[in-house]
Amino acid sequence: MVELLVNCAAMLAGLAFLLALYRFFKGPSAADRVVAFDVLTIIAITAIVLVALTERRAIYLDVALIYALLSFLGVIVVARYLERGL
Amino acid sequence: MIALFASLLLFWLLLNGSPAGDVVMVGVAASLSIAFLFRDGLAIFAEWRPRALATTVRYFFFFLKELIKANLNVAKIVLAPSLPLTPGFVKVRTRLKSRMGRLLLANSITLTPGTLTVDMDGEWLYIHWVSVDSAEIAAATAAIVTGFEEYLEVMYG
Amino acid sequence: MDSVLGLLGGLFLIAGAAFLLLGGLGLVRMPDVFNRIQAGTKATTLGTLFGLAGAACLQPDWALKLMLIGLFILFTNPISSQVLARAAHRSHAEKSALTAVDRLEDDQGA
């Protein structure tokens, strides 16, 4: 039962990922793409946690944390760039 | 500096999830050196008032409630076939003086029903609002800011 | 593994994933970049928090680290959406025709 729920959650997250991916490719502006990228990384964090659950390996949680950290910095840098160039 | 040291050490211990001797030693050494290096730079974390602990806890639950309300609100808009939007940028004013207080206020506004902080200029905040009820400064402030301000004023001033 | 806590965790995971989906849907449906930021970041933040809570129910010994991830996301997500919104506004991103007022542009023009 729990396995099934975890799999359903993974499927819903995958669907969300596809929707965000659509916006990422469609744009139209650079800001739209960055928003889509931000959402993609947040979904990816949940996905990593789901993988950690099915594999039962806590080490993946560190991956999720570092990923959250780096994507945050990435989005900030790109946003600064959009504002006035590096 | 002590507050910074304590929060760094706490973060380290949570990250490792084990109170083993060598882990704690490395954590103490690293937190101490960072706290020493940044003894002036990160004062923003020291603005919190410890006596406001109870308010902080109540603020946390108030915030969670608002966050869930925000999402049901967004869900209603996104799922409606007609997309009922009247978006706009409004200007509001805060009474908060401290940097940390303003930071938390801006963050809270961003995560709550239909509002998103776009820019800040001293005591003025510019908010993108999904459904503008009133573009007047006083009315918009009452609708968006006042709920959080009551808590944050006690916590940070 | 089929305990009450396990089922609760599974339901939390489903709720979280549903909010993620909602965020994705908002991202596609909303008319301009500001509304997309609103829909995208709010729904996914709560979705991730629910997901982390669900994982904590399924693996209680991970709870501390999951809480750390959750706090980090709760603190940084609004900051990045704010910075993004400001960047979009300053780089004159297109606004939806529905936009009623823009006090920020009014003040900058003055």
Coordinates of C-alpha atoms in Angstrom, one line a residue:
Chain A
M1 CA 0.0 0.0 0.0
V2 CA 2.7 2.5 1.0
E3 CA 4.8 1.5 -2.0
L4 CA 1.8 2.3 -4.2
L5 CA 1.3 5.7 -2.6
V6 CA 5.0 6.5 -3.1
N7 CA 4.8 5.5 -6.7
C8 CA 1.7 7.6 -7.3
A9 CA 3.4 10.6 -5.7
A10 CA 6.4 10.0 -8.0
M11 CA 4.1 10.0 -11.0
L12 CA 2.3 13.2 -10.0
A13 CA 5.7 14.8 -9.5
G14 CA 6.8 13.6 -12.9
L15 CA 3.7 15.2 -14.5
A16 CA 4.4 18.5 -12.7
F17 CA 8.0 18.2 -14.0
L18 CA 6.7 17.9 -17.6
L19 CA 4.4 21.0 -17.2
A20 CA 7.3 23.1 -15.9
L21 CA 9.5 21.8 -18.7
Y22 CA 6.9 23.0 -21.2
R23 CA 7.1 26.5 -19.7
F24 CA 10.9 26.2 -19.7
F25 CA 11.1 25.5 -23.4
K26 CA 8.2 27.8 -24.4
G27 CA 9.4 30.9 -22.6
P28 CA 8.6 33.4 -24.0
S29 CA 10.9 35.7 -21.9
A30 CA 14.1 34.8 -20.1
A31 CA 12.4 35.5 -16.8
D32 CA 9.7 32.9 -17.6
R33 CA 12.5 30.4 -18.3
V34 CA 14.2 31.2 -15.0
V35 CA 10.9 30.8 -13.1
A36 CA 10.4 27.4 -14.8
F37 CA 13.9 26.4 -13.9
D38 CA 13.3 27.4 -10.2
V39 CA 10.2 25.3 -10.1
L40 CA 12.0 22.4 -11.8
T41 CA 14.7 22.4 -9.1
I42 CA 12.1 22.4 -6.3
I43 CA 10.3 19.5 -7.9
A44 CA 13.7 17.8 -8.3
I45 CA 14.3 18.1 -4.6
T46 CA 11.1 16.2 -3.8
A47 CA 12.1 13.7 -6.5
I48 CA 15.5 13.1 -4.8
V49 CA 13.7 12.6 -1.4
L50 CA 11.4 10.1 -3.1
V51 CA 14.4 8.2 -4.5
A52 CA 16.0 8.2 -1.1
L53 CA 12.8 6.7 0.3
T54 CA 12.6 3.9 -2.3
E55 CA 16.3 3.1 -2.1
R56 CA 16.4 3.6 1.7
R57 CA 19.6 5.5 1.6
A58 CA 19.8 8.6 3.8
I59 CA 22.9 9.8 1.9
Y60 CA 20.7 11.1 -0.9
L61 CA 19.2 13.6 1.6
D62 CA 22.6 15.4 1.6
V63 CA 22.3 15.5 -2.2
A64 CA 18.9 17.2 -1.9
L65 CA 20.2 19.7 0.6
I66 CA 23.2 20.7 -1.4
Y67 CA 21.1 20.8 -4.6
A68 CA 18.7 23.2 -2.9
L69 CA 21.6 25.4 -1.8
L70 CA 23.2 25.5 -5.3
S71 CA 20.0 26.1 -7.2
F72 CA 19.1 28.9 -4.9
L73 CA 22.4 30.6 -5.6
G74 CA 22.0 29.9 -9.3
V75 CA 18.6 31.5 -9.5
I76 CA 19.9 34.6 -7.6
V77 CA 22.9 35.0 -9.9
V78 CA 20.7 34.7 -13.1
A79 CA 18.2 37.2 -11.7
R80 CA 21.0 39.7 -11.0
Y81 CA 22.2 39.2 -14.5
L82 CA 18.7 39.9 -15.9
E83 CA 18.6 43.1 -13.9
R84 CA 21.8 44.7 -15.0
G85 CA 24.3 42.2 -16.4
L86 CA 27.1 40.6 -14.4
Chain B
M1 CA 28.8 36.5 18.0
I2 CA 27.6 33.9 20.6
A3 CA 24.2 33.7 18.8
L4 CA 26.0 33.1 15.4
F5 CA 28.2 30.4 17.0
A6 CA 25.2 28.7 18.6
S7 CA 23.2 28.7 15.4
L8 CA 26.1 27.4 13.3
L9 CA 26.8 24.6 15.8
L10 CA 23.1 23.7 15.9
F11 CA 23.0 23.6 12.1
W12 CA 26.1 21.4 12.0
L13 CA 24.6 18.9 14.6
L14 CA 21.3 18.7 12.8
L15 CA 23.1 18.1 9.5
N16 CA 25.2 15.3 11.0
G17 CA 22.4 13.9 13.2
S18 CA 24.9 12.3 15.6
P19 CA 26.4 13.7 18.8
A20 CA 29.7 11.6 18.5
G21 CA 32.8 13.2 20.0
D22 CA 34.8 13.9 16.9
V23 CA 31.7 15.3 15.0
V24 CA 31.1 17.8 17.8
M25 CA 34.7 18.8 18.0
V26 CA 34.9 19.6 14.3
G27 CA 31.6 21.5 14.6
V28 CA 32.8 23.6 17.5
A29 CA 36.1 24.4 15.8
A30 CA 34.4 25.4 12.5
S31 CA 31.6 27.4 14.1
L32 CA 34.0 29.2 16.4
S33 CA 36.3 30.3 13.5
I34 CA 33.3 31.4 11.3
A35 CA 31.8 33.3 14.2
F36 CA 35.1 35.0 14.9
L37 CA 35.7 35.9 11.2
F38 CA 32.2 37.3 10.8
R39 CA 31.9 38.9 14.2
D40 CA 30.6 42.2 12.7
G41 CA 29.3 41.0 9.4
L42 CA 26.4 38.8 10.2
A43 CA 24.8 40.9 13.0
I44 CA 21.5 40.4 11.2
F45 CA 21.0 37.2 13.1
A46 CA 21.6 38.8 16.4
E47 CA 18.5 41.1 16.1
W48 CA 16.2 38.5 17.4
R49 CA 14.9 39.0 20.9
P50 CA 15.0 35.8 23.0
R51 CA 12.1 36.9 25.2
A52 CA 9.9 36.8 22.1
L53 CA 10.1 33.0 21.9
A54 CA 6.4 32.4 22.5
T55 CA 5.5 35.0 19.8
T56 CA 7.9 33.2 17.4
V57 CA 6.1 29.9 17.9
R58 CA 2.7 31.5 17.5
Y59 CA 4.0 33.4 14.4
F60 CA 5.1 30.0 13.0
F61 CA 1.7 28.5 13.3
F62 CA 0.0 31.7 12.0
F63 CA 2.3 31.5 9.0
L64 CA 1.6 27.8 8.3
K65 CA -2.1 28.6 8.3
E66 CA -1.6 31.5 5.9
L67 CA 0.6 29.3 3.7
I68 CA -2.1 26.7 3.4
K69 CA -4.7 29.3 2.7
A70 CA -2.5 30.8 0.0
N71 CA -2.3 27.5 -1.7
L72 CA -6.0 26.8 -1.7
N73 CA -6.5 30.3 -3.0
V74 CA -4.0 29.7 -5.9
A75 CA -5.6 26.3 -6.5
K76 CA -9.0 27.9 -6.9
I77 CA -7.6 30.4 -9.5
V78 CA -5.5 27.9 -11.4
L79 CA -8.3 25.2 -11.6
A80 CA -11.0 27.6 -12.6
P81 CA -11.6 27.5 -16.4
S82 CA -11.8 31.3 -16.7
L83 CA -8.7 32.2 -14.7
P84 CA -10.3 34.9 -12.4
L85 CA -7.4 37.4 -12.2
T86 CA -7.2 41.1 -11.5
P87 CA -3.5 41.4 -11.0
G88 CA -1.6 44.7 -10.2
F89 CA 1.3 46.2 -8.3
V90 CA 0.4 48.0 -5.1
K91 CA 2.4 49.9 -2.6
V92 CA 2.3 49.3 1.2
R93 CA 4.2 50.6 4.2
T94 CA 5.6 48.8 7.2
R95 CA 6.3 50.0 10.7
L96 CA 9.1 47.5 11.2
K97 CA 12.6 49.0 11.6
S98 CA 15.0 46.1 11.8
R99 CA 16.5 44.4 8.7
M100 CA 15.6 40.9 9.9
G101 CA 12.0 41.9 10.6
R102 CA 11.6 43.4 7.2
L103 CA 13.2 40.4 5.5
L104 CA 10.8 38.0 7.3
L105 CA 7.9 40.3 6.5
A106 CA 8.8 40.3 2.8
N107 CA 9.2 36.6 2.8
S108 CA 6.0 36.0 4.6
I109 CA 4.1 38.2 2.2
T110 CA 5.6 36.3 -0.7
L111 CA 4.3 33.0 0.6
T112 CA 0.8 34.1 1.5
P113 CA -2.5 34.5 -0.4
G114 CA -1.9 36.0 -3.8
T115 CA 0.8 38.4 -2.8
L116 CA 4.4 38.7 -3.9
T117 CA 7.0 41.2 -2.8
V118 CA 8.6 42.7 -5.9
D119 CA 10.7 45.6 -4.6
M120 CA 11.6 47.3 -1.3
D121 CA 12.5 50.9 -0.7
G122 CA 13.1 51.6 3.0
E123 CA 9.7 51.4 4.7
W124 CA 7.9 51.0 1.4
L125 CA 7.2 47.6 -0.2
Y126 CA 5.9 47.0 -3.7
I127 CA 3.6 44.0 -3.9
H128 CA 2.3 42.1 -6.9
W129 CA -1.2 41.1 -6.0
V130 CA -3.2 38.5 -7.9
S131 CA -6.6 40.1 -7.1
V132 CA -6.3 43.7 -6.3
D133 CA -9.0 44.8 -3.9
S134 CA -7.8 48.3 -3.4
A135 CA -4.8 50.2 -4.7
E136 CA -5.0 52.7 -1.8
I137 CA -1.9 52.5 0.4
A138 CA -3.8 52.3 3.7
A139 CA -6.3 49.7 2.6
A140 CA -3.6 47.5 0.9
T141 CA -1.4 47.8 4.0
A142 CA -4.2 46.7 6.2
A143 CA -5.0 43.7 4.0
I144 CA -1.5 42.5 3.4
V145 CA 0.9 43.7 6.1
T146 CA -0.9 44.1 9.4
G147 CA -1.4 40.4 10.2
F148 CA 2.3 39.6 10.1
E149 CA 3.5 42.9 11.5
E150 CA 1.8 42.3 14.9
Y151 CA 4.0 39.2 15.4
L152 CA 7.2 40.5 13.9
E153 CA 7.0 43.8 15.8
V154 CA 7.3 41.8 19.1
M155 CA 10.0 39.5 17.7
Y156 CA 12.3 42.1 16.0
G157 CA 10.8 45.6 16.4
Chain C
M1 CA 5.8 -0.9 6.9
D2 CA 2.0 -0.8 6.6
S3 CA 1.6 1.0 9.9
V4 CA -0.7 4.0 10.5
L5 CA 2.4 6.3 10.4
G6 CA 3.4 4.7 7.1
L7 CA -0.1 5.3 5.6
L8 CA -0.1 8.9 6.9
G9 CA 3.3 9.4 5.3
G10 CA 2.1 8.1 2.0
L11 CA -0.9 10.4 2.1
F12 CA 1.4 13.4 2.9
L13 CA 3.5 12.4 -0.1
I14 CA 0.5 12.3 -2.4
A15 CA -0.7 15.7 -1.1
G16 CA 2.7 17.2 -1.7
A17 CA 2.9 15.8 -5.2
A18 CA -0.6 17.2 -5.9
F19 CA 0.6 20.6 -4.9
L20 CA 3.6 20.3 -7.1
L21 CA 1.3 19.4 -10.0
L22 CA -0.8 22.4 -9.2
G23 CA 2.3 24.6 -9.3
G24 CA 3.2 23.1 -12.7
L25 CA -0.3 23.8 -13.9
G26 CA -0.2 27.3 -12.7
L27 CA 3.1 27.8 -14.5
V28 CA 1.5 26.8 -17.7
R29 CA -1.8 28.5 -17.4
M30 CA -1.0 31.9 -15.8
P31 CA -0.9 34.8 -18.3
D32 CA 2.3 36.6 -17.3
V33 CA 5.6 36.1 -15.6
F34 CA 4.5 37.6 -12.3
N35 CA 1.4 35.5 -11.9
R36 CA 3.5 32.5 -12.9
I37 CA 5.9 33.2 -10.1
Q38 CA 3.0 33.4 -7.7
A39 CA 1.5 30.1 -8.7
G40 CA 4.8 28.3 -9.3
T41 CA 6.6 29.2 -6.1
K42 CA 3.8 29.1 -3.5
A43 CA 2.3 25.7 -4.6
T44 CA 5.7 24.0 -4.9
T45 CA 6.9 25.3 -1.6
L46 CA 4.0 23.8 0.2
G47 CA 4.2 20.7 -1.9
T48 CA 7.8 20.1 -1.0
L49 CA 7.1 20.7 2.7
F50 CA 4.3 18.1 2.5
G51 CA 6.6 15.7 0.7
L52 CA 9.3 16.1 3.3
A53 CA 6.8 15.6 6.1
G54 CA 5.6 12.4 4.4
A55 CA 9.2 11.2 4.1
A56 CA 9.7 11.9 7.8
C57 CA 6.7 9.7 8.6
L58 CA 8.0 6.9 6.5
Q59 CA 11.6 7.1 7.9
P60 CA 11.4 8.7 11.3
D61 CA 15.2 8.6 11.9
W62 CA 15.6 11.0 8.9
A63 CA 13.3 13.6 10.5
L64 CA 16.0 16.0 11.6
K65 CA 17.7 16.3 8.3
L66 CA 14.4 16.5 6.5
M67 CA 13.4 19.3 8.8
L68 CA 16.6 21.1 7.9
I69 CA 15.9 20.8 4.2
G70 CA 12.3 22.1 4.9
L71 CA 13.5 25.1 6.8
F72 CA 16.1 25.9 4.2
I73 CA 13.4 25.8 1.4
L74 CA 11.0 27.8 3.5
F75 CA 13.6 30.5 3.9
T76 CA 15.2 30.6 0.4
N77 CA 12.2 30.0 -1.9
P78 CA 10.5 33.3 -1.2
I79 CA 13.8 35.1 -1.5
S80 CA 14.5 33.7 -4.9
S81 CA 11.0 34.4 -6.2
Q82 CA 11.3 38.0 -4.9
V83 CA 14.6 38.5 -6.6
L84 CA 13.2 37.0 -9.8
A85 CA 10.1 39.2 -9.7
R86 CA 12.2 42.3 -9.2
A87 CA 14.5 41.3 -12.0
A88 CA 11.5 40.7 -14.3
H89 CA 10.0 44.0 -13.4
R90 CA 13.3 45.9 -13.9
S91 CA 13.9 44.2 -17.2
H92 CA 10.4 45.3 -18.3
A93 CA 8.9 41.8 -18.7
E94 CA 5.6 41.9 -20.4
K95 CA 2.6 42.3 -18.1
S96 CA -0.7 40.7 -18.6
A97 CA -3.4 43.0 -20.1
L98 CA -5.5 42.3 -17.0
T99 CA -3.0 44.2 -14.8
A100 CA -5.0 46.9 -13.1
V101 CA -2.4 49.2 -11.5
D102 CA 1.3 49.4 -11.3
R103 CA 2.4 51.6 -8.4
L104 CA 6.0 50.6 -8.8
E105 CA 6.2 51.9 -12.3
D106 CA 4.4 55.0 -11.4
D107 CA 6.9 55.7 -8.6
Q108 CA 9.9 55.0 -10.8
G109 CA 8.6 57.2 -13.6
A110 CA 8.1 60.1 -11.1

